[in-house]
CSV table of C-alpha atoms in Angstrom, one decimal:
chain,number,residue,atom,x,y,z
A,1,LYS,CA,42.8,3.5,88.7
A,2,THR,CA,42.0,6.9,89.5
A,3,THR,CA,41.1,5.7,92.7
A,4,LEU,CA,44.2,4.2,93.2
A,5,ALA,CA,46.4,7.4,92.0
A,6,LYS,CA,44.6,9.1,94.9
A,7,VAL,CA,45.3,6.8,96.8
A,8,LEU,CA,48.9,6.4,96.5
A,9,GLU,CA,49.3,9.9,96.4
A,10,ARG,CA,47.4,10.8,99.9
A,11,HIS,CA,49.9,7.7,101.6
A,12,LEU,CA,52.3,8.8,99.8
A,13,THR,CA,52.5,12.1,101.1
A,14,SER,CA,51.3,11.3,104.7
A,15,LYS,CA,54.9,9.7,104.3
A,16,GLY,CA,56.8,12.9,103.6
A,17,HIS,CA,57.2,12.4,100.0
A,18,THR,CA,56.7,14.4,96.4
A,19,VAL,CA,54.2,13.1,94.9
A,20,LYS,CA,53.0,14.7,91.7
A,21,TYR,CA,49.5,13.4,90.3
A,22,ILE,CA,48.7,14.6,86.3
A,23,THR,CA,45.8,13.5,84.7
A,24,LEU,CA,45.6,13.4,80.5
A,25,ALA,CA,41.8,13.7,81.1
A,26,HIS,CA,42.4,17.4,81.5
A,27,TRP,CA,44.3,17.7,78.3
A,28,LYS,CA,42.1,19.8,75.8
A,29,ARG,CA,43.0,19.7,71.8
A,30,THR,CA,42.2,23.4,71.6
A,31,GLU,CA,44.8,24.6,73.8
A,32,PHE,CA,48.1,22.3,73.5
A,33,PRO,CA,47.0,20.7,70.2
A,34,ASP,CA,51.0,19.5,69.7
A,35,LEU,CA,50.7,18.1,72.9
A,36,LEU,CA,51.7,14.2,70.9
A,37,HIS,CA,54.2,15.7,69.1
A,38,ASN,CA,56.0,18.6,70.5
A,39,ASN,CA,58.2,18.1,73.5
A,40,ASP,CA,57.9,22.3,74.3
A,41,ALA,CA,54.0,21.9,74.5
A,42,PHE,CA,54.3,19.0,76.3
A,43,ASP,CA,56.0,20.4,78.8
A,44,ALA,CA,54.0,23.4,78.9
A,45,PHE,CA,50.8,21.2,79.7
A,46,TRP,CA,52.5,20.1,82.5
A,47,LYS,CA,53.9,23.5,83.8
A,48,ASN,CA,50.1,24.2,83.4
A,49,GLU,CA,48.4,21.3,85.7
A,50,ILE,CA,51.1,20.9,88.4
A,51,GLN,CA,53.3,24.3,88.0
A,52,CYS,CA,56.0,21.4,87.3
A,53,THR,CA,57.3,20.3,83.8
A,54,TRP,CA,58.2,16.7,83.2
A,55,SER,CA,61.4,17.4,82.2
A,56,GLU,CA,61.9,19.5,85.4
A,57,CYS,CA,60.5,16.8,87.5
A,58,THR,CA,62.6,13.9,86.0
A,59,LYS,CA,66.1,16.4,86.8
A,60,SER,CA,65.2,16.4,90.8
A,61,LYS,CA,67.8,15.6,93.1
A,62,ASP,CA,65.1,15.2,95.9
A,63,PRO,CA,62.9,12.1,95.8
A,64,ILE,CA,59.9,11.7,93.7
A,65,PHE,CA,56.9,10.1,93.0
A,66,ILE,CA,55.1,10.8,89.6
A,67,LEU,CA,51.7,9.2,88.8
A,68,ILE,CA,50.5,9.6,85.4
A,69,ASP,CA,46.7,9.0,85.1
A,70,GLU,CA,45.0,8.6,81.6
A,71,ALA,CA,48.4,7.6,80.4
A,72,GLN,CA,46.6,6.2,77.2
A,73,VAL,CA,46.3,8.8,75.5
A,74,LEU,CA,50.1,9.2,74.7
A,75,TYR,CA,50.1,5.8,72.6
A,76,ASN,CA,49.7,7.5,69.8
A,77,GLY,CA,52.4,10.0,69.7
A,78,ASN,CA,54.2,7.8,67.0
A,79,GLY,CA,57.8,8.6,68.8
A,80,SER,CA,58.1,11.9,68.2
A,81,LEU,CA,58.3,12.9,72.1
A,82,ASP,CA,61.4,12.8,73.8
A,83,PHE,CA,58.7,11.1,77.2
A,84,TRP,CA,59.3,8.2,76.1
A,85,THR,CA,62.7,7.8,75.1
A,86,GLN,CA,63.0,9.3,78.4
A,87,ILE,CA,60.4,6.5,80.0
A,88,LYS,CA,62.7,3.7,78.2
A,89,TYR,CA,66.3,5.6,79.3
A,90,PHE,CA,65.0,5.1,83.6
A,91,THR,CA,63.5,1.7,82.8
A,92,ASP,CA,67.1,0.8,81.2
A,93,HIS,CA,69.0,2.8,83.9
A,94,PRO,CA,67.0,3.2,87.1
A,95,LYS,CA,67.6,6.7,88.5
A,96,ASN,CA,67.8,6.5,92.7
A,97,GLY,CA,64.6,8.4,93.8
A,98,LEU,CA,62.5,8.6,90.6
A,99,HIS,CA,59.8,6.4,90.5
A,100,VAL,CA,57.4,6.8,87.8
A,101,LEU,CA,53.6,5.0,87.7
A,102,LEU,CA,51.9,4.9,84.3
A,103,LEU,CA,47.7,4.4,84.6
A,104,SER,CA,45.8,3.2,81.3
A,105,MET,CA,42.9,2.2,80.4
A,106,TYR,CA,44.1,-0.4,78.0
A,107,GLU,CA,47.7,-0.7,77.3
A,108,SER,CA,49.4,-0.7,74.1
A,109,GLN,CA,50.1,-4.5,72.6
A,110,ASN,CA,52.7,-2.7,70.1
A,111,ALA,CA,55.1,-0.4,72.1
A,112,GLY,CA,57.3,-1.0,69.1
A,113,SER,CA,55.0,1.4,66.8
A,114,ALA,CA,52.2,2.8,69.4
A,115,ILE,CA,54.7,4.3,71.4
A,116,LEU,CA,58.5,4.2,69.7
A,117,ASN,CA,59.3,4.4,66.6
A,118,ASP,CA,60.8,2.4,64.7
A,119,SER,CA,64.0,2.8,65.1
A,120,TYR,CA,64.2,1.6,68.8
A,121,THR,CA,63.0,-1.6,70.7
A,122,PRO,CA,59.7,-2.0,72.4
A,123,ILE,CA,59.9,-0.7,76.4
A,124,ASP,CA,59.5,-3.9,78.4
A,125,PHE,CA,58.5,-2.5,81.7
A,126,ILE,CA,60.0,-4.0,84.6
A,127,ASN,CA,56.7,-3.8,87.2
A,128,PRO,CA,53.7,-4.3,84.9
A,129,MET,CA,50.4,-4.2,86.7
A,130,GLY,CA,46.4,-5.6,85.0
A,131,LEU,CA,43.5,-6.2,86.2
A,132,ASP,CA,44.7,-9.4,88.6
A,133,GLU,CA,46.3,-7.0,90.6
A,134,LEU,CA,43.1,-4.6,91.3
A,135,HIS,CA,40.6,-7.3,92.3
A,136,LEU,CA,39.3,-7.8,95.7
A,137,ASN,CA,39.3,-10.9,98.0
A,138,GLU,CA,36.1,-12.0,99.3
A,139,ASN,CA,36.9,-9.7,103.0
A,140,GLU,CA,37.5,-7.0,101.2
A,141,PHE,CA,34.1,-7.4,98.9
A,142,LYS,CA,32.1,-8.3,102.1
A,143,ASP,CA,33.3,-5.1,103.5
A,144,LEU,CA,32.4,-3.3,100.3
A,145,THR,CA,29.2,-4.7,99.8
A,146,SER,CA,28.9,-3.7,103.7
A,147,LYS,CA,29.1,0.2,102.7
A,148,PHE,CA,27.2,-0.2,99.8
A,149,ILE,CA,24.3,-1.5,102.0
A,150,GLU,CA,24.6,0.8,104.4
A,151,TYR,CA,24.9,4.0,102.2
A,152,ILE,CA,21.8,2.6,100.0
A,153,ASP,CA,19.7,2.4,103.5
A,154,LYS,CA,20.4,5.6,104.7
A,155,GLU,CA,19.4,7.3,100.9
A,156,GLU,CA,16.7,4.6,99.8
A,157,ASP,CA,14.3,2.1,101.5
A,158,THR,CA,15.9,-1.2,102.8
A,159,PHE,CA,18.2,-2.8,100.9
A,160,ILE,CA,19.4,-7.0,101.1
A,161,MET,CA,21.2,-8.6,99.7
A,162,PRO,CA,21.1,-12.8,99.6
A,163,ASP,CA,24.2,-14.7,101.0
A,164,ASP,CA,23.4,-17.3,97.5
A,165,MET,CA,23.6,-13.2,95.2
A,166,LEU,CA,26.8,-12.1,97.3
A,167,LYS,CA,28.4,-14.8,96.0
A,168,SER,CA,27.2,-15.0,92.4
A,169,VAL,CA,28.1,-11.0,92.4
A,170,TYR,CA,31.3,-11.9,93.6
A,171,SER,CA,32.8,-14.6,90.8
A,172,SER,CA,30.2,-12.8,87.9
A,173,THR,CA,32.5,-9.7,87.7
A,174,ARG,CA,35.5,-12.2,88.1
A,175,ARG,CA,36.1,-9.8,91.4
A,176,HIS,CA,36.7,-6.4,90.2
A,177,PRO,CA,35.9,-3.6,92.5
A,178,HIS,CA,34.0,-1.7,89.7
A,179,LEU,CA,32.9,-2.9,86.4
A,180,ARG,CA,32.1,0.6,85.0
A,181,MET,CA,28.6,1.3,84.6
A,182,ARG,CA,29.5,2.1,80.8
A,183,VAL,CA,30.2,-0.7,79.9
A,184,PHE,CA,26.8,-2.3,81.0
A,185,ASP,CA,25.3,0.7,79.0
A,186,TRP,CA,27.3,0.2,75.8
A,187,MET,CA,26.1,-3.2,75.7
A,188,THR,CA,22.2,-2.1,76.8
A,189,ASN,CA,22.6,0.6,73.7
A,190,TRP,CA,24.4,-1.9,71.9
A,191,LYS,CA,22.8,-2.2,67.8
A,192,PRO,CA,24.8,-4.9,65.8
A,193,THR,CA,23.5,-3.8,62.6
A,194,GLU,CA,25.3,-0.3,63.3
A,195,VAL,CA,29.2,-0.8,63.8
A,196,VAL,CA,29.2,-4.8,61.2
A,197,VAL,CA,32.8,-5.6,62.1
A,198,ASP,CA,32.6,-5.0,66.2
A,199,THR,CA,29.3,-7.5,65.3
A,200,ILE,CA,31.7,-10.4,63.1
A,201,PHE,CA,35.0,-9.6,66.1
A,202,LEU,CA,32.6,-10.4,69.1
A,203,LYS,CA,31.0,-13.4,67.3
A,204,MET,CA,34.4,-15.0,66.3
A,205,ALA,CA,35.3,-13.8,69.9
A,206,TYR,CA,32.1,-15.9,71.4
A,207,ASP,CA,33.4,-19.1,69.4
A,208,MET,CA,36.3,-19.2,70.1
A,209,VAL,CA,36.5,-18.3,74.1
A,210,ASP,CA,37.5,-21.3,76.1
A,211,ASP,CA,37.2,-22.7,79.4
A,212,ASP,CA,39.2,-20.5,81.0
A,213,SER,CA,37.5,-17.8,78.8
A,214,THR,CA,40.2,-16.2,76.9
A,215,PHE,CA,40.2,-15.9,72.8
A,216,VAL,CA,42.6,-15.1,70.1
A,217,VAL,CA,41.0,-13.6,67.2
A,218,ASP,CA,43.1,-12.7,64.2
A,219,THR,CA,43.3,-9.4,64.1
A,220,LYS,CA,45.2,-8.6,60.9
A,221,THR,CA,42.8,-6.8,58.9
A,222,ALA,CA,43.2,-3.1,59.5
A,223,GLU,CA,39.0,-3.2,60.0
A,224,MET,CA,39.7,-6.0,62.8
A,225,GLN,CA,42.7,-4.2,64.0
A,226,GLU,CA,40.1,-1.2,64.9
A,227,ALA,CA,37.3,-3.5,66.0
A,228,LEU,CA,39.5,-4.6,68.8
A,229,ARG,CA,40.7,-0.9,69.2
A,230,ARG,CA,36.5,0.2,69.6
A,231,LEU,CA,36.1,-2.8,72.1
A,232,MET,CA,39.1,-2.4,74.3
A,233,HIS,CA,38.5,1.4,75.2
A,234,SER,CA,34.9,0.5,75.6
A,235,GLY,CA,35.9,-1.8,78.3
A,236,LEU,CA,34.5,-4.7,77.0
A,237,VAL,CA,37.0,-6.9,76.2
A,238,THR,CA,40.6,-6.5,77.9
A,239,TYR,CA,44.3,-8.7,77.4
A,240,SER,CA,44.5,-11.9,79.9
A,241,GLY,CA,48.3,-12.0,78.5
A,242,ARG,CA,50.8,-10.9,75.7
A,243,SER,CA,48.3,-12.2,72.9
A,244,TRP,CA,45.3,-13.6,74.6
A,245,LEU,CA,42.3,-11.7,74.9
A,246,GLN,CA,39.0,-12.1,77.1
A,247,PHE,CA,35.6,-10.5,77.9
A,248,ALA,CA,36.3,-8.0,81.0
A,249,ALA,CA,34.4,-10.4,83.4
A,250,PRO,CA,32.0,-13.8,83.7
A,251,VAL,CA,28.8,-11.3,83.3
A,252,VAL,CA,29.7,-9.6,79.9
A,253,GLN,CA,30.6,-12.7,78.6
A,254,ILE,CA,27.3,-14.1,79.5
A,255,ILE,CA,25.2,-10.3,78.0
A,256,MET,CA,27.4,-10.6,75.2
A,257,GLY,CA,25.9,-14.3,74.3
A,258,GLN,CA,22.5,-12.3,75.1
A,259,HIS,CA,22.7,-10.0,72.4
A,260,LEU,CA,24.7,-11.8,69.8
A,261,TYR,CA,21.8,-14.8,69.6
A,262,ALA,CA,19.4,-12.9,70.6
A,263,PRO,CA,15.3,-15.2,70.2
A,264,SER,CA,13.5,-14.5,66.7
A,265,LEU,CA,10.9,-16.8,67.8
A,266,THR,CA,10.1,-17.2,71.5
A,267,LEU,CA,7.1,-19.6,72.2
A,268,GLU,CA,4.1,-17.3,73.6
A,269,SER,CA,2.9,-20.4,76.0
A,270,ASP,CA,4.7,-22.1,79.1
A,271,VAL,CA,6.2,-25.6,78.1
A,272,SER,CA,7.9,-28.5,79.9
A,273,PHE,CA,11.6,-28.6,80.3
A,274,GLU,CA,10.8,-31.4,78.4
A,275,ALA,CA,9.1,-29.6,75.5
A,276,PHE,CA,11.6,-27.4,75.5
A,277,LEU,CA,14.5,-29.2,75.0
A,278,GLN,CA,13.2,-31.1,71.8
A,279,THR,CA,11.9,-27.7,70.5
A,280,SER,CA,15.8,-26.8,70.7
A,281,ILE,CA,17.0,-29.8,69.0
A,282,LYS,CA,14.1,-29.6,65.9
A,283,HIS,CA,14.6,-25.4,65.8
A,284,MET,CA,18.8,-26.7,65.8
A,285,ARG,CA,20.2,-25.8,61.5
A,286,PRO,CA,22.0,-28.9,59.7
A,287,SER,CA,23.4,-25.8,57.3
A,288,GLU,CA,24.8,-23.8,59.9
A,289,LEU,CA,26.7,-27.3,61.8
A,290,HIS,CA,27.8,-28.4,58.2
A,291,LYS,CA,29.8,-25.0,57.1
A,292,SER,CA,31.2,-24.6,60.9
A,293,LEU,CA,35.0,-24.5,60.4
A,294,SER,CA,34.7,-25.8,64.1
A,295,TYR,CA,36.2,-29.5,63.7
A,296,GLY,CA,38.7,-31.4,66.4
A,297,ILE,CA,41.9,-33.4,64.9
A,298,ASP,CA,39.4,-36.1,64.5
A,299,SER,CA,37.3,-34.2,61.9
A,300,GLN,CA,33.9,-34.1,64.6
A,301,LEU,CA,32.9,-30.8,65.3
A,302,LEU,CA,33.9,-29.5,68.6
A,303,GLU,CA,32.1,-29.0,71.6
A,304,ARG,CA,31.8,-25.1,71.1
A,305,ALA,CA,29.9,-25.4,67.7
A,306,TRP,CA,27.5,-27.7,68.7
A,307,GLN,CA,27.2,-24.9,72.0
A,308,LYS,CA,26.6,-22.1,69.2
A,309,ALA,CA,24.5,-24.0,66.9
A,310,TRP,CA,21.9,-24.9,70.1
A,311,LEU,CA,22.6,-21.6,71.5
A,312,MET,CA,20.9,-20.2,68.8
A,313,ALA,CA,18.1,-23.0,68.6
A,314,ALA,CA,17.5,-22.1,71.9
A,315,SER,CA,16.8,-18.9,71.9
A,316,THR,CA,14.2,-19.1,69.8
A,317,ALA,CA,12.5,-21.8,71.7
A,318,ILE,CA,12.2,-20.4,75.7
A,319,PRO,CA,8.8,-19.2,76.3
A,320,SER,CA,7.6,-15.6,76.4
A,321,GLY,CA,9.4,-13.4,79.1
A,322,HIS,CA,12.1,-15.6,79.7
A,323,THR,CA,15.8,-15.7,78.2
A,324,ILE,CA,18.5,-18.0,77.8
A,325,SER,CA,22.0,-17.4,79.5
A,326,PRO,CA,25.1,-18.8,77.9
A,327,ASP,CA,28.3,-19.9,79.6
A,328,VAL,CA,27.1,-19.5,83.6
A,329,GLY,CA,29.3,-22.4,85.1
A,330,ARG,CA,31.4,-20.0,87.3
A,331,ILE,CA,28.8,-17.7,88.4
A,332,PHE,CA,27.2,-20.9,90.2
A,333,GLY,CA,30.4,-22.4,91.0
A,334,SER,CA,30.4,-25.4,89.0
A,335,SER,CA,32.8,-23.9,86.0
A,336,GLY,CA,32.9,-25.8,82.8
A,337,PHE,CA,30.1,-28.3,83.8
A,338,LEU,CA,26.9,-26.2,83.5
A,339,ASP,CA,26.9,-24.2,79.7
A,340,PHE,CA,23.5,-22.9,80.2
A,341,TYR,CA,20.4,-21.2,82.6
A,342,ILE,CA,16.8,-20.4,81.7
A,343,ASN,CA,15.8,-18.0,84.1
A,344,GLY,CA,12.4,-16.2,84.8
A,345,GLY,CA,11.2,-18.2,87.6
A,346,LEU,CA,11.8,-21.1,85.4
A,347,LYS,CA,15.2,-22.5,86.6
A,348,TRP,CA,16.3,-24.4,84.0
A,349,GLU,CA,20.2,-25.7,83.5
A,350,VAL,CA,21.7,-27.0,80.6
A,351,GLU,CA,25.4,-28.9,80.3
A,352,LEU,CA,25.9,-29.5,76.1
A,353,MET,CA,28.8,-32.7,76.7
A,354,GLN,CA,30.4,-33.6,73.4
A,355,GLU,CA,31.1,-37.7,73.5
A,356,GLY,CA,34.9,-37.7,74.0
A,357,ARG,CA,35.6,-34.8,76.2
A,358,ARG,CA,35.3,-35.2,79.7
A,359,MET,CA,33.5,-37.9,79.0
A,360,GLY,CA,35.7,-40.7,81.0
A,361,ASP,CA,33.4,-41.5,83.4
A,362,HIS,CA,30.7,-42.2,80.7
A,363,VAL,CA,32.6,-44.3,78.4
A,364,ASP,CA,31.4,-47.5,79.6
A,365,CYS,CA,27.8,-46.3,79.0
A,366,PHE,CA,28.1,-47.7,75.9
A,367,ARG,CA,28.0,-50.6,73.8
A,368,SER,CA,30.6,-51.7,71.4
A,369,THR,CA,28.1,-50.3,68.7
A,370,GLY,CA,28.9,-47.0,70.3
A,371,ARG,CA,24.8,-46.8,71.0
A,372,PRO,CA,23.8,-45.8,75.1
A,373,ASN,CA,23.3,-49.4,77.4
A,374,SER,CA,20.0,-49.4,78.6
A,375,LYS,CA,21.2,-50.0,82.3
A,376,LYS,CA,23.7,-47.8,82.6
A,377,LEU,CA,22.2,-44.8,81.3
A,378,ASP,CA,22.0,-41.5,83.7
A,379,PRO,CA,17.8,-40.0,84.0
A,380,ASN,CA,18.9,-36.4,83.6
A,381,VAL,CA,21.2,-37.1,80.6
A,382,TRP,CA,20.1,-36.8,76.7
A,383,TYR,CA,22.0,-39.1,74.6
A,384,ALA,CA,22.1,-37.7,71.3
A,385,LEU,CA,23.1,-39.6,68.2
A,386,TYR,CA,23.0,-37.4,65.2
A,387,ALA,CA,22.8,-38.0,61.1
A,388,ASP,CA,26.0,-37.3,59.0
A,389,ASP,CA,24.3,-34.7,57.3
A,390,TYR,CA,23.1,-33.3,60.4
A,391,SER,CA,19.5,-34.0,59.5
A,392,THR,CA,18.2,-35.6,62.2
A,393,MET,CA,18.6,-37.0,66.1
A,394,THR,CA,17.9,-39.8,67.5
A,395,ILE,CA,17.5,-39.7,71.6
A,396,ILE,CA,18.1,-41.8,73.9
A,397,ARG,CA,17.2,-41.3,77.5
A,398,HIS,CA,16.6,-43.8,80.6
A,399,GLY,CA,13.3,-45.5,80.7
A,400,LYS,CA,12.1,-44.3,77.6
A,401,ASP,CA,11.5,-45.1,74.1
A,402,GLU,CA,14.5,-43.2,71.3
A,403,MET,CA,12.8,-40.8,69.9
A,404,LEU,CA,13.6,-39.0,66.7
A,405,LEU,CA,13.8,-35.5,65.9
A,406,THR,CA,14.0,-33.6,62.7
A,407,LEU,CA,15.9,-30.3,62.8
A,408,ARG,CA,14.2,-27.9,60.9
A,409,GLY,CA,16.3,-24.8,61.3
A,410,ASP,CA,16.4,-24.2,57.6
A,411,ASP,CA,13.1,-24.3,57.1
A,412,PRO,CA,12.1,-20.8,55.3
A,413,GLN,CA,8.1,-21.3,56.0
A,414,LEU,CA,9.2,-21.5,59.7
A,415,PHE,CA,11.8,-19.0,60.4
A,416,PRO,CA,12.8,-15.9,59.0
A,417,LYS,CA,15.2,-15.4,56.0
A,418,ASN,CA,17.4,-13.5,57.9
A,419,ARG,CA,17.9,-15.4,60.9
């Protein structure tokens, strides 16, 4: 957003327009402690920064463009500044020649309380823009990548990015030109036990995320509101709409899944894909499936609940030195049809599908008894029939004998109690 502001400033200035750029990042509480609550202090800050007060700028008789960076700093003024009442007035009664652009790290979802006091109606901005307007198209991405590679080649050894890697980067970052490194630093250094409510919020978000990578989390409590505020300020979570949230990008969602369900027990020796799948099913916890609240209208566990339970179990079954990444379908260009990927050279891919969802093409594979028709089984599909108490699963496969697996994830002798 700062880059955008600077580009606009240069462009408009080159066209002969009067432009005033100011950033609230320069505000120091020690010098202007009452900036958020006192109009004189607010104007004094502007005068100090750009030799023109906010009042003087808005009263200009000549056309003027005002670019305000880090505007989210002003969201906590509680309506005591004339700034917001004037913004509302100019929004309702546009003034010829006056153009104001607010650039914020995040938006205020409760404009009535966060920006104006209770006696005012919330501000309804005419032309709001979000991350979508900053997304790169494919040609822009290729141009930016080429310049980056040229820069790296000058500073270091030759740097090569294969086309497959470029496509993965393009899709996994949701085409955003610059996923701030602080987001990844935050995830790398995150200690889940330090802020428990953040972990609770993120697990709820991750478990509720839909096929469009959006989710809704109940933030009625003060603790959950504060958790949302922290996560939005970190850049990890953003708004997708007026009430829907999303992780900043698919790659963030993938890494978050690894953090939230990190391995607590992994196999030391290499195993086959088939052995891994068997072990992962055996490591599933019947108790987690029992207490899950993710049920559909048919009283069956939702697909997302099965995915969560399997991910927790699978993270304890992968060979050492490998990781399992959830929700990777979009990165591989198969949105909704690839749930998990195990890397480290294994290149195992898993799609977990619940009967009744996206199963239209598979309905005729089952007899009237509900058991798969052996003549129509796909060799790459494991058909799992679970007991009512989730204690066992019967696996039916093409050309294989039926296999009964006991779910032992709750066995305290096999797994730590704090798992």
